[in-house]
mmCIF file with all atom_site columns, C-alpha atoms in Angstrom:
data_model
loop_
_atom_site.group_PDB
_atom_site.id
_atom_site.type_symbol
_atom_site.label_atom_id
_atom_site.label_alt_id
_atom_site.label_comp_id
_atom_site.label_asym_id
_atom_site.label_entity_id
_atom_site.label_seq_id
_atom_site.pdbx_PDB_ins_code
_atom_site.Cartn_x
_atom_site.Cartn_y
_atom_site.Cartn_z
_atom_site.occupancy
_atom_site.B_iso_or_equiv
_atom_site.pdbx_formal_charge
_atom_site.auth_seq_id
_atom_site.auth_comp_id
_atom_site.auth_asym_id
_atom_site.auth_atom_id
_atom_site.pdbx_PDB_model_num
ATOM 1   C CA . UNK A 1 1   ? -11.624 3.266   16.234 1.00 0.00 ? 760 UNK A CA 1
ATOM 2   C CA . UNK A 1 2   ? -11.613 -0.788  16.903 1.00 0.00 ? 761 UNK A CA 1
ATOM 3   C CA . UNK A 1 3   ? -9.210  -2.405  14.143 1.00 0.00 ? 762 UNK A CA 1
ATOM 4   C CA . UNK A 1 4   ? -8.870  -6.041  13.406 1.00 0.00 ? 763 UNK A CA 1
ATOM 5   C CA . UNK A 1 5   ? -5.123  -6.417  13.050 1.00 0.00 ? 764 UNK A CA 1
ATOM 6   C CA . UNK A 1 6   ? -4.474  -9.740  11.458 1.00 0.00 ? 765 UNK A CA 1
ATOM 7   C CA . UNK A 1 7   ? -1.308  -11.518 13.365 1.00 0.00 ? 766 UNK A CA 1
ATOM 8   C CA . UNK A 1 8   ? 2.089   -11.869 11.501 1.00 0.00 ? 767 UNK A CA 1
ATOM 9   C CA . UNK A 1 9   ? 1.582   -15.431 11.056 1.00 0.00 ? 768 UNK A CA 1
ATOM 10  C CA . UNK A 1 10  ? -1.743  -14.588 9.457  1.00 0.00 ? 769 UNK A CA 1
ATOM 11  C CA . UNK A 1 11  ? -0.061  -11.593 6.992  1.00 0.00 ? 770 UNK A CA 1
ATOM 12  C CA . UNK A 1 12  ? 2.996   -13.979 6.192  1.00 0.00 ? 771 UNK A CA 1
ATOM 13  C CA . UNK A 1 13  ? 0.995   -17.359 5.514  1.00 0.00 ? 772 UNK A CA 1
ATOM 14  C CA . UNK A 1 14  ? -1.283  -14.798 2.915  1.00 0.00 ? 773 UNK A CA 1
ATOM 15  C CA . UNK A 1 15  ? 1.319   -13.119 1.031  1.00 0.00 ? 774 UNK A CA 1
ATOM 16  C CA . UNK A 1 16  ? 2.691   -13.960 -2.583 1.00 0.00 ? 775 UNK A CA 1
ATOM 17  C CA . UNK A 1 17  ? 5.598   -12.226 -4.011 1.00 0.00 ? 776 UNK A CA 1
ATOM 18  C CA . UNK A 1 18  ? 7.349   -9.928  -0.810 1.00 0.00 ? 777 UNK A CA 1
ATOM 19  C CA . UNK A 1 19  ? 6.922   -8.538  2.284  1.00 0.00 ? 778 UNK A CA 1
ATOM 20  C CA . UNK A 1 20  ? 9.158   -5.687  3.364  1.00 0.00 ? 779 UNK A CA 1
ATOM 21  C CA . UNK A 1 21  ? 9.515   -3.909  6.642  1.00 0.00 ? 780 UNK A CA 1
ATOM 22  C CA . UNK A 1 22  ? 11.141  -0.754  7.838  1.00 0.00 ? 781 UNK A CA 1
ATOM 23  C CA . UNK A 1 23  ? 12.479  -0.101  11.303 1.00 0.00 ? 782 UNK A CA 1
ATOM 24  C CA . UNK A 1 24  ? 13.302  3.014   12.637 1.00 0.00 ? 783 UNK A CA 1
ATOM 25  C CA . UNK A 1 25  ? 13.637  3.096   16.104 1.00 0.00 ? 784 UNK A CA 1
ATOM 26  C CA . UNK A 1 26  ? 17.358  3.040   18.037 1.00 0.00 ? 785 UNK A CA 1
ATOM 27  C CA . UNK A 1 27  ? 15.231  1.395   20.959 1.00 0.00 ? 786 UNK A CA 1
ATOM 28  C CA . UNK A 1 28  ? 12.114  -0.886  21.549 1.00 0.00 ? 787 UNK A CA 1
ATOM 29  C CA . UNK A 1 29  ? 11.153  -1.872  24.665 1.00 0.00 ? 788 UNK A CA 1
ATOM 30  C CA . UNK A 1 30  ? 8.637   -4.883  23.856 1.00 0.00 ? 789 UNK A CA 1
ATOM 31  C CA . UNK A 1 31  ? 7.746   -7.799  26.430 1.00 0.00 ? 790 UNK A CA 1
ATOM 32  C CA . UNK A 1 32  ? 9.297   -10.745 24.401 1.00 0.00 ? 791 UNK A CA 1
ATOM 33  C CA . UNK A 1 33  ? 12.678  -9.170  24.015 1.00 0.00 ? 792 UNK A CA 1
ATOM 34  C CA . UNK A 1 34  ? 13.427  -8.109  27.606 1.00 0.00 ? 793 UNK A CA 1
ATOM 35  C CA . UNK A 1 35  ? 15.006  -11.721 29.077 1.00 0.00 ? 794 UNK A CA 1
ATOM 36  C CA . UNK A 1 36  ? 17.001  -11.519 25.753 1.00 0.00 ? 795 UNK A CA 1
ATOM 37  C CA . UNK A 1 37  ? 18.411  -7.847  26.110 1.00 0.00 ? 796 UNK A CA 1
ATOM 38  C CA . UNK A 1 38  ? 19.323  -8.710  29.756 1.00 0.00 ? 797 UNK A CA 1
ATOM 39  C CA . UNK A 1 39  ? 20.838  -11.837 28.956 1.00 0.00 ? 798 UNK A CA 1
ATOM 40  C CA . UNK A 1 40  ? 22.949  -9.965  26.173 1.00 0.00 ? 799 UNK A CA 1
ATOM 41  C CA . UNK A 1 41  ? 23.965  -7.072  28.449 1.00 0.00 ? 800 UNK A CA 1
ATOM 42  C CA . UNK A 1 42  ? 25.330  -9.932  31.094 1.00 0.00 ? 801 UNK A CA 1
ATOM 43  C CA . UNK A 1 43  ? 27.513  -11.200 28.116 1.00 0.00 ? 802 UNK A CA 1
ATOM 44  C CA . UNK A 1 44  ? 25.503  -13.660 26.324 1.00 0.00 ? 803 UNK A CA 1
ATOM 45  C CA . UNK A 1 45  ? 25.692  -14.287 22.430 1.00 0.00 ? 804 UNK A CA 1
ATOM 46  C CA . UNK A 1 46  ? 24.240  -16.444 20.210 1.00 0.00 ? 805 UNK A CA 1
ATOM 47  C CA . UNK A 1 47  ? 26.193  -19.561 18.966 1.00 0.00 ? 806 UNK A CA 1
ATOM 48  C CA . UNK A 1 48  ? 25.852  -19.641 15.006 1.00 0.00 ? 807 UNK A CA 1
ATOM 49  C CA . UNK A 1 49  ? 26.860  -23.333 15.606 1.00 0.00 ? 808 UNK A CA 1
ATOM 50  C CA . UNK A 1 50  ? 24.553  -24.373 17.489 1.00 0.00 ? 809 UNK A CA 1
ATOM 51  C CA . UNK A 1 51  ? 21.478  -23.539 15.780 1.00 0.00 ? 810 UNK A CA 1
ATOM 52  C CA . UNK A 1 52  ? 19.148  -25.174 17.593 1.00 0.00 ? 811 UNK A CA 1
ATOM 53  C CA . UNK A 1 53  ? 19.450  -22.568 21.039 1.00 0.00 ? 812 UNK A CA 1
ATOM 54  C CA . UNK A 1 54  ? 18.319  -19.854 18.883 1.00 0.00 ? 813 UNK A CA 1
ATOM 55  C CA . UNK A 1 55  ? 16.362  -20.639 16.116 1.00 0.00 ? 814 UNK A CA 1
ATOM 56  C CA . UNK A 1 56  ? 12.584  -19.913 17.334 1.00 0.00 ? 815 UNK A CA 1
ATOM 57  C CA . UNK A 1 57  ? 9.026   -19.954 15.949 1.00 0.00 ? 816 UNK A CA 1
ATOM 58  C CA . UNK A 1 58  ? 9.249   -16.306 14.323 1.00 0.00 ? 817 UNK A CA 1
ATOM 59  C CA . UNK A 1 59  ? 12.607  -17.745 12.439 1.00 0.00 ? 818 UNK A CA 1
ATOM 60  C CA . UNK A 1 60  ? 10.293  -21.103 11.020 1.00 0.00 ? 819 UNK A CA 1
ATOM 61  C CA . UNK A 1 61  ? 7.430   -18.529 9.836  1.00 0.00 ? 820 UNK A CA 1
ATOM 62  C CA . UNK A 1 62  ? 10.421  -16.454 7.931  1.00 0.00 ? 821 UNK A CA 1
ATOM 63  C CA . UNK A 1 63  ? 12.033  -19.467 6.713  1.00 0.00 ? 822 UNK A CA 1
ATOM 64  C CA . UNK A 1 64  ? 8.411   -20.804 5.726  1.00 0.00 ? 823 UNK A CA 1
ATOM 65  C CA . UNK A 1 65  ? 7.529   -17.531 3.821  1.00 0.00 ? 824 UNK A CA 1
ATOM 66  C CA . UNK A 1 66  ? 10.821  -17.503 2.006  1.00 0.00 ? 825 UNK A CA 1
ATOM 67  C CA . UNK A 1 67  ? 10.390  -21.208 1.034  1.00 0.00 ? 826 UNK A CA 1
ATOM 68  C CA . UNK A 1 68  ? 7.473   -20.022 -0.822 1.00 0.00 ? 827 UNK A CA 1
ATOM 69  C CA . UNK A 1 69  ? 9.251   -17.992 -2.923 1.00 0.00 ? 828 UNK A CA 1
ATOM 70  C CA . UNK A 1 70  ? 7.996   -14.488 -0.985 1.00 0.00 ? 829 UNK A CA 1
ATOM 71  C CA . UNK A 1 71  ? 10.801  -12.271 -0.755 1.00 0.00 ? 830 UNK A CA 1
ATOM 72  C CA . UNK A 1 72  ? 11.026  -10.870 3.103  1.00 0.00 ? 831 UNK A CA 1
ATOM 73  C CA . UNK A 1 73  ? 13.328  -7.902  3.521  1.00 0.00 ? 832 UNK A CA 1
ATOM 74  C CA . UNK A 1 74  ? 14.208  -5.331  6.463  1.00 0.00 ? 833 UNK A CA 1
ATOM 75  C CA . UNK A 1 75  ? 15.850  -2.344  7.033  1.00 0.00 ? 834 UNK A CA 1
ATOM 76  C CA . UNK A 1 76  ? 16.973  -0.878  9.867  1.00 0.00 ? 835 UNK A CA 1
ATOM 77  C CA . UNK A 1 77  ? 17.157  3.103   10.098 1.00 0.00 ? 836 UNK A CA 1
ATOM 78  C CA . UNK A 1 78  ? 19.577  3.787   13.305 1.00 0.00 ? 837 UNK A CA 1
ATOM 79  C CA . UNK A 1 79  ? 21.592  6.999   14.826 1.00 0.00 ? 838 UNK A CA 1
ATOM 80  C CA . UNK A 1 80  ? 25.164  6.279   14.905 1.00 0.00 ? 839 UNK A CA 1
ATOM 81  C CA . UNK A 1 81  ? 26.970  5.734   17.445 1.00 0.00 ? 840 UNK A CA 1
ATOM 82  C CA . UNK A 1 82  ? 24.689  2.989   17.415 1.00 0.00 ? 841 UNK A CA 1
ATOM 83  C CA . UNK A 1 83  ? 22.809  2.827   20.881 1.00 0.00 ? 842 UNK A CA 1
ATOM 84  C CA . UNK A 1 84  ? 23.407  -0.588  23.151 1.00 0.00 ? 843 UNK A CA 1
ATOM 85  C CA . UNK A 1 85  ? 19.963  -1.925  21.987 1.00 0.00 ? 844 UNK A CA 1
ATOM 86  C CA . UNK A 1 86  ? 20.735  -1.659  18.475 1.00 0.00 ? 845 UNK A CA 1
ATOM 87  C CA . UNK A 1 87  ? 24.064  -3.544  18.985 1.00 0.00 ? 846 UNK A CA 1
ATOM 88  C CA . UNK A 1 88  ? 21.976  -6.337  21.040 1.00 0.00 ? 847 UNK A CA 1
ATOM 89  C CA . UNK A 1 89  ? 19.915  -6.502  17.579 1.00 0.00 ? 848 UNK A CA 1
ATOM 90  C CA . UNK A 1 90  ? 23.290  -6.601  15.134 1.00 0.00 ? 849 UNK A CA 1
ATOM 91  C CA . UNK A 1 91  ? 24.265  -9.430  17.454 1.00 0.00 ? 850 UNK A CA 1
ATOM 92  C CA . UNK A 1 92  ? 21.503  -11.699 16.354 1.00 0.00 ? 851 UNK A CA 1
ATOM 93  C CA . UNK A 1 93  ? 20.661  -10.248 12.816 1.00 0.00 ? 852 UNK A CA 1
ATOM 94  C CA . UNK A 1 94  ? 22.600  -13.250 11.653 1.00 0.00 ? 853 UNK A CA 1
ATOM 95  C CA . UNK A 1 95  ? 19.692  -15.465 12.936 1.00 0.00 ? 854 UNK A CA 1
ATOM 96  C CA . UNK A 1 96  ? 17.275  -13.591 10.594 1.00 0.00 ? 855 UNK A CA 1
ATOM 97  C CA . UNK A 1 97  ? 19.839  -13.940 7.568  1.00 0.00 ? 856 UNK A CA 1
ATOM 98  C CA . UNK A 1 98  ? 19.721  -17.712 8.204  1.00 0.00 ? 857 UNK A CA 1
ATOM 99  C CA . UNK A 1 99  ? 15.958  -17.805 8.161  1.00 0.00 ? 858 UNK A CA 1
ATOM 100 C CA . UNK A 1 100 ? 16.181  -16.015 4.471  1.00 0.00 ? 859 UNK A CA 1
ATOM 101 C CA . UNK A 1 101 ? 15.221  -12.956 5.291  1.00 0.00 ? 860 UNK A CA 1
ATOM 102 C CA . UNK A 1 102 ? 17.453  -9.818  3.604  1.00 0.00 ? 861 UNK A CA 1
ATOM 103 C CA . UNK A 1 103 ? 18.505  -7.126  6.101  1.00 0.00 ? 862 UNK A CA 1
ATOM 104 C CA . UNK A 1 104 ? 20.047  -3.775  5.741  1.00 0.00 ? 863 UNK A CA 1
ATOM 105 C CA . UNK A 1 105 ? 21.096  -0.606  8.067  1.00 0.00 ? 864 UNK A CA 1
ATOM 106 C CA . UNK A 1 106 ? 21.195  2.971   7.221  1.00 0.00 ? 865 UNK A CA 1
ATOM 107 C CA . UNK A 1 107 ? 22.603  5.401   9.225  1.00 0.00 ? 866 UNK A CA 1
ATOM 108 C CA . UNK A 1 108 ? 20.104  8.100   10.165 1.00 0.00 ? 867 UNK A CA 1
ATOM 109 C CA . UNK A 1 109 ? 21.890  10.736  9.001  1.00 0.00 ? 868 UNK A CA 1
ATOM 110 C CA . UNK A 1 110 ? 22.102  9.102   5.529  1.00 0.00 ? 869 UNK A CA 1
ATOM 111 C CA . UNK A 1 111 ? 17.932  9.352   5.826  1.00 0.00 ? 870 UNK A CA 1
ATOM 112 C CA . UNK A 1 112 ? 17.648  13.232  6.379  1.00 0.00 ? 871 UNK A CA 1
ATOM 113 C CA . UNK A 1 113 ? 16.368  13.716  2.855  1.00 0.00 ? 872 UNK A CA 1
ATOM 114 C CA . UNK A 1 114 ? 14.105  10.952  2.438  1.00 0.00 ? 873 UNK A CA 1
ATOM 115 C CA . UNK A 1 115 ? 10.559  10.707  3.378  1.00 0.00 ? 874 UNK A CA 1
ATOM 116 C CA . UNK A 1 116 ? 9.665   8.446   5.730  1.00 0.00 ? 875 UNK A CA 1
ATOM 117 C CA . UNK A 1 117 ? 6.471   7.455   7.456  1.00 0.00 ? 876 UNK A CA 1
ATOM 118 C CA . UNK A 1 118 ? 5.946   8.479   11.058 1.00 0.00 ? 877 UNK A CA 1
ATOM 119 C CA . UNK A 1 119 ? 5.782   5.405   12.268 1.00 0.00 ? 878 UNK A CA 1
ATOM 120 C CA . UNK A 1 120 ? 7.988   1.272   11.662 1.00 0.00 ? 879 UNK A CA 1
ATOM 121 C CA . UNK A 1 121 ? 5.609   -0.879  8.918  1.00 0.00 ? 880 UNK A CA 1
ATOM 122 C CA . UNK A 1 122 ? 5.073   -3.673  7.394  1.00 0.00 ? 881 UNK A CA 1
ATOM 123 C CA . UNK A 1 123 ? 4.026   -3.841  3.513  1.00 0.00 ? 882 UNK A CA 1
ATOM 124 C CA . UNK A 1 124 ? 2.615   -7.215  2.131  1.00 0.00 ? 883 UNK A CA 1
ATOM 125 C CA . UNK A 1 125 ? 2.868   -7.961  -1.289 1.00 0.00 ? 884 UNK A CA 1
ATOM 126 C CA . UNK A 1 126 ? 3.107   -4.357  -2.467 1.00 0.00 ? 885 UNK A CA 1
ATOM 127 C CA . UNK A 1 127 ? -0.883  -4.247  -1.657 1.00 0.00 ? 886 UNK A CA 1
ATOM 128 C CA . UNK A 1 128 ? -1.074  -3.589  2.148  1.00 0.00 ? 887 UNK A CA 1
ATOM 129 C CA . UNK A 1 129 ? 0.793   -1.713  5.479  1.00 0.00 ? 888 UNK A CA 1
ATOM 130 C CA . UNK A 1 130 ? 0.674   -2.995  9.036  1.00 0.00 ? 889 UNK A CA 1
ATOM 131 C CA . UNK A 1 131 ? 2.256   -0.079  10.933 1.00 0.00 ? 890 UNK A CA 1
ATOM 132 C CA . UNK A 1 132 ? 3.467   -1.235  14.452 1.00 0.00 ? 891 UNK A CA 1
ATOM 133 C CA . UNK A 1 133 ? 2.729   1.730   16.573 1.00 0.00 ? 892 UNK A CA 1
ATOM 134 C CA . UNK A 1 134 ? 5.230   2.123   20.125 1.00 0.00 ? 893 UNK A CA 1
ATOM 135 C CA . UNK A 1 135 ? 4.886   4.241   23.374 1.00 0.00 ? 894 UNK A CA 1
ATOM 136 C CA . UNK A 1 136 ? 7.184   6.656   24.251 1.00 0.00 ? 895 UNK A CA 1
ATOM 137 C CA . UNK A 1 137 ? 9.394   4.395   26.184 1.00 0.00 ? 896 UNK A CA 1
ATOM 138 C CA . UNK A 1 138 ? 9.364   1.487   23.290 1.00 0.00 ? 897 UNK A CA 1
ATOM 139 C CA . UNK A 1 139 ? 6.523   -0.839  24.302 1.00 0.00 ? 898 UNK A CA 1
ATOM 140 C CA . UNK A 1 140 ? 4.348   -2.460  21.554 1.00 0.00 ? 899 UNK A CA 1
ATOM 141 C CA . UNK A 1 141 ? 1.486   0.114   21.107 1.00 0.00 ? 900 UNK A CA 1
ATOM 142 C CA . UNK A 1 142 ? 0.002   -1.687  18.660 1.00 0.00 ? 901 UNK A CA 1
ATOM 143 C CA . UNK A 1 143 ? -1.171  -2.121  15.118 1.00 0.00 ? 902 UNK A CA 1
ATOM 144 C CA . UNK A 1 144 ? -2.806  -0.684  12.635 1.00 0.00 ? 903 UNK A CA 1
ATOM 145 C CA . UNK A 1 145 ? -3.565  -2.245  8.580  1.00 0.00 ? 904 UNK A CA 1
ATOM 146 C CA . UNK A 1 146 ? -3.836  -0.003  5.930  1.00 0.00 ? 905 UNK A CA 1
ATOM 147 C CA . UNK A 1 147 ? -4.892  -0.586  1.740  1.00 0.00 ? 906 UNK A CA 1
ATOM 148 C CA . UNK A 1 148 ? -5.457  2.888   0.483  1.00 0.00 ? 907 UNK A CA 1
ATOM 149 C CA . UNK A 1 149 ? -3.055  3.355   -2.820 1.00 0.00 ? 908 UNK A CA 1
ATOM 150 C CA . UNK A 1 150 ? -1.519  6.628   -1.068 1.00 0.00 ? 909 UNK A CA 1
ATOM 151 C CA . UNK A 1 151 ? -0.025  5.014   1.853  1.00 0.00 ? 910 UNK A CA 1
ATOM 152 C CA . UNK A 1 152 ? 1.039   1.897   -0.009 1.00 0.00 ? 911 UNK A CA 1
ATOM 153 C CA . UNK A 1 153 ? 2.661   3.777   -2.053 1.00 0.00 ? 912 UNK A CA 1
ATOM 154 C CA . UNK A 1 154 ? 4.294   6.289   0.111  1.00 0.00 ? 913 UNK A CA 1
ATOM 155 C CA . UNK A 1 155 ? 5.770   2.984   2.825  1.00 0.00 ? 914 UNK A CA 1
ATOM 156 C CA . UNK A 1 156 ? 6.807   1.286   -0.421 1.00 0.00 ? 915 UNK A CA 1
ATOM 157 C CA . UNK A 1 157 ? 8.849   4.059   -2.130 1.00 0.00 ? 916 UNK A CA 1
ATOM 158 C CA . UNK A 1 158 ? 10.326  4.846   1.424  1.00 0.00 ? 917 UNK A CA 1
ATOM 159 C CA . UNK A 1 159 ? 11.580  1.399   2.251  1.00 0.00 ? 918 UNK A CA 1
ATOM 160 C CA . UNK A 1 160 ? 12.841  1.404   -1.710 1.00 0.00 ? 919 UNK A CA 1
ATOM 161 C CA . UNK A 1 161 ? 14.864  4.726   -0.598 1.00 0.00 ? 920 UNK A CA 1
ATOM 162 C CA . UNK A 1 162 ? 16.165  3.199   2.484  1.00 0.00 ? 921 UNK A CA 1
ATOM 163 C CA . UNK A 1 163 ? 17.218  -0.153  1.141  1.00 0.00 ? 922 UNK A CA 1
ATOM 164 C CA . UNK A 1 164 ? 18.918  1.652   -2.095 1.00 0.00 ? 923 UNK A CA 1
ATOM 165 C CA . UNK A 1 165 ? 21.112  3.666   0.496  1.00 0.00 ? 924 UNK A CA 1
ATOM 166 C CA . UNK A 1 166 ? 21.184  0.885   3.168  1.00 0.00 ? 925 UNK A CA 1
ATOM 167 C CA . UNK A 1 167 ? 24.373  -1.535  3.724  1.00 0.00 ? 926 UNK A CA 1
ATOM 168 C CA . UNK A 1 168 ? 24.152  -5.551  3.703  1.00 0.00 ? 927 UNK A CA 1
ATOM 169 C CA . UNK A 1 169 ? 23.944  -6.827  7.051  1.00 0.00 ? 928 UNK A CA 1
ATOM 170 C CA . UNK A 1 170 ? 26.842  -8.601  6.587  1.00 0.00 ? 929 UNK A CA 1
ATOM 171 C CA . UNK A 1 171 ? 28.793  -5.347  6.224  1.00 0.00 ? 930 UNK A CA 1
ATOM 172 C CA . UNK A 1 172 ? 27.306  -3.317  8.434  1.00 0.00 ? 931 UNK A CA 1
ATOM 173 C CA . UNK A 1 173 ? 30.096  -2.737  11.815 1.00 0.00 ? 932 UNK A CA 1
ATOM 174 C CA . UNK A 1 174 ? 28.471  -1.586  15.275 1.00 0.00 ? 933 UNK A CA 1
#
């Protein structure tokens, strides 16, 4: 089956009141973050200073949305001891907080009775899921939209249960 999967930009620039999204991989392996995780492993960080090095075009759609009065919020589902990709992502969550956006992280164990969609998502405005599918090894394998009231509701109570149980980024020690 041939989907039309509207881009973020698109989803953001449309919604109203929040968009939430729920990660639960400990590793992703996606094009645009590869020169970033090798940089980090040869000991580069992020500057909160100097703003202007990090702050990108996915950071101005965030900050746009939030401007708005749209409510963006993620969680972050990882196995503890946190793996070396998920400490490259605490290392620039910051950048995200800046932008407006809310994020949390639950320990996976803390998750074992909740119940969770197979796959990360995206829910707009309380109305519609964009699952982001990934390949074995972490590469993007796409996305998928879905409306029907079942799976709305199902992504929505899970990120709920996640984010009730999750700790602020700001507290959160990898």
């Amino acid at each position: 089956m041939t989907q039309n999967v509207p881009s973020f930009p698109e989803l953001l620039n449309g919604c109203r009141r929040s968009a939430v999204h729920l990660e639960m991989r400990d590793s992703y392996a996606v094009d645009y973050e590869k020169s970033g995780f090798t940089a980090w492993r040869d000991g580069f960080r992020h500057d909160p200073a100097d703003r202007a090095s990090w702050w990108r075009p996915w950071l101005d759609l965030i900050s746009e949305t939030v401007s708005r009065g749209v409510v963006v919020r993620r969680a972050r589902i990882v196995s503890e001891p946190v793996s070396e990709y998920t400490r490259f992502l605490h290392s620039f969550t910051f950048t995200n907080v800046a932008a407006g956006e809310q994020v949390r992280w639950l320990a996976r164990r803390r998750a074992s009775d909740l119940c969770l969609p197979g796959n990360d998502f995206w829910v707009f405005d309380g109305q519609l899921v964009r699952f982001n599918h990934f390949t074995g090894d972490g590469a993007s394998g796409g996305g998928e939209m879905r409306d029907e009231p079942d799976v709305v509701k199902l992504c929505t109570s899970a990120f709920e249960a996640v984010w009730e149980r999750a700790t602020p980024h700001e507290e959160y020690q990898v």
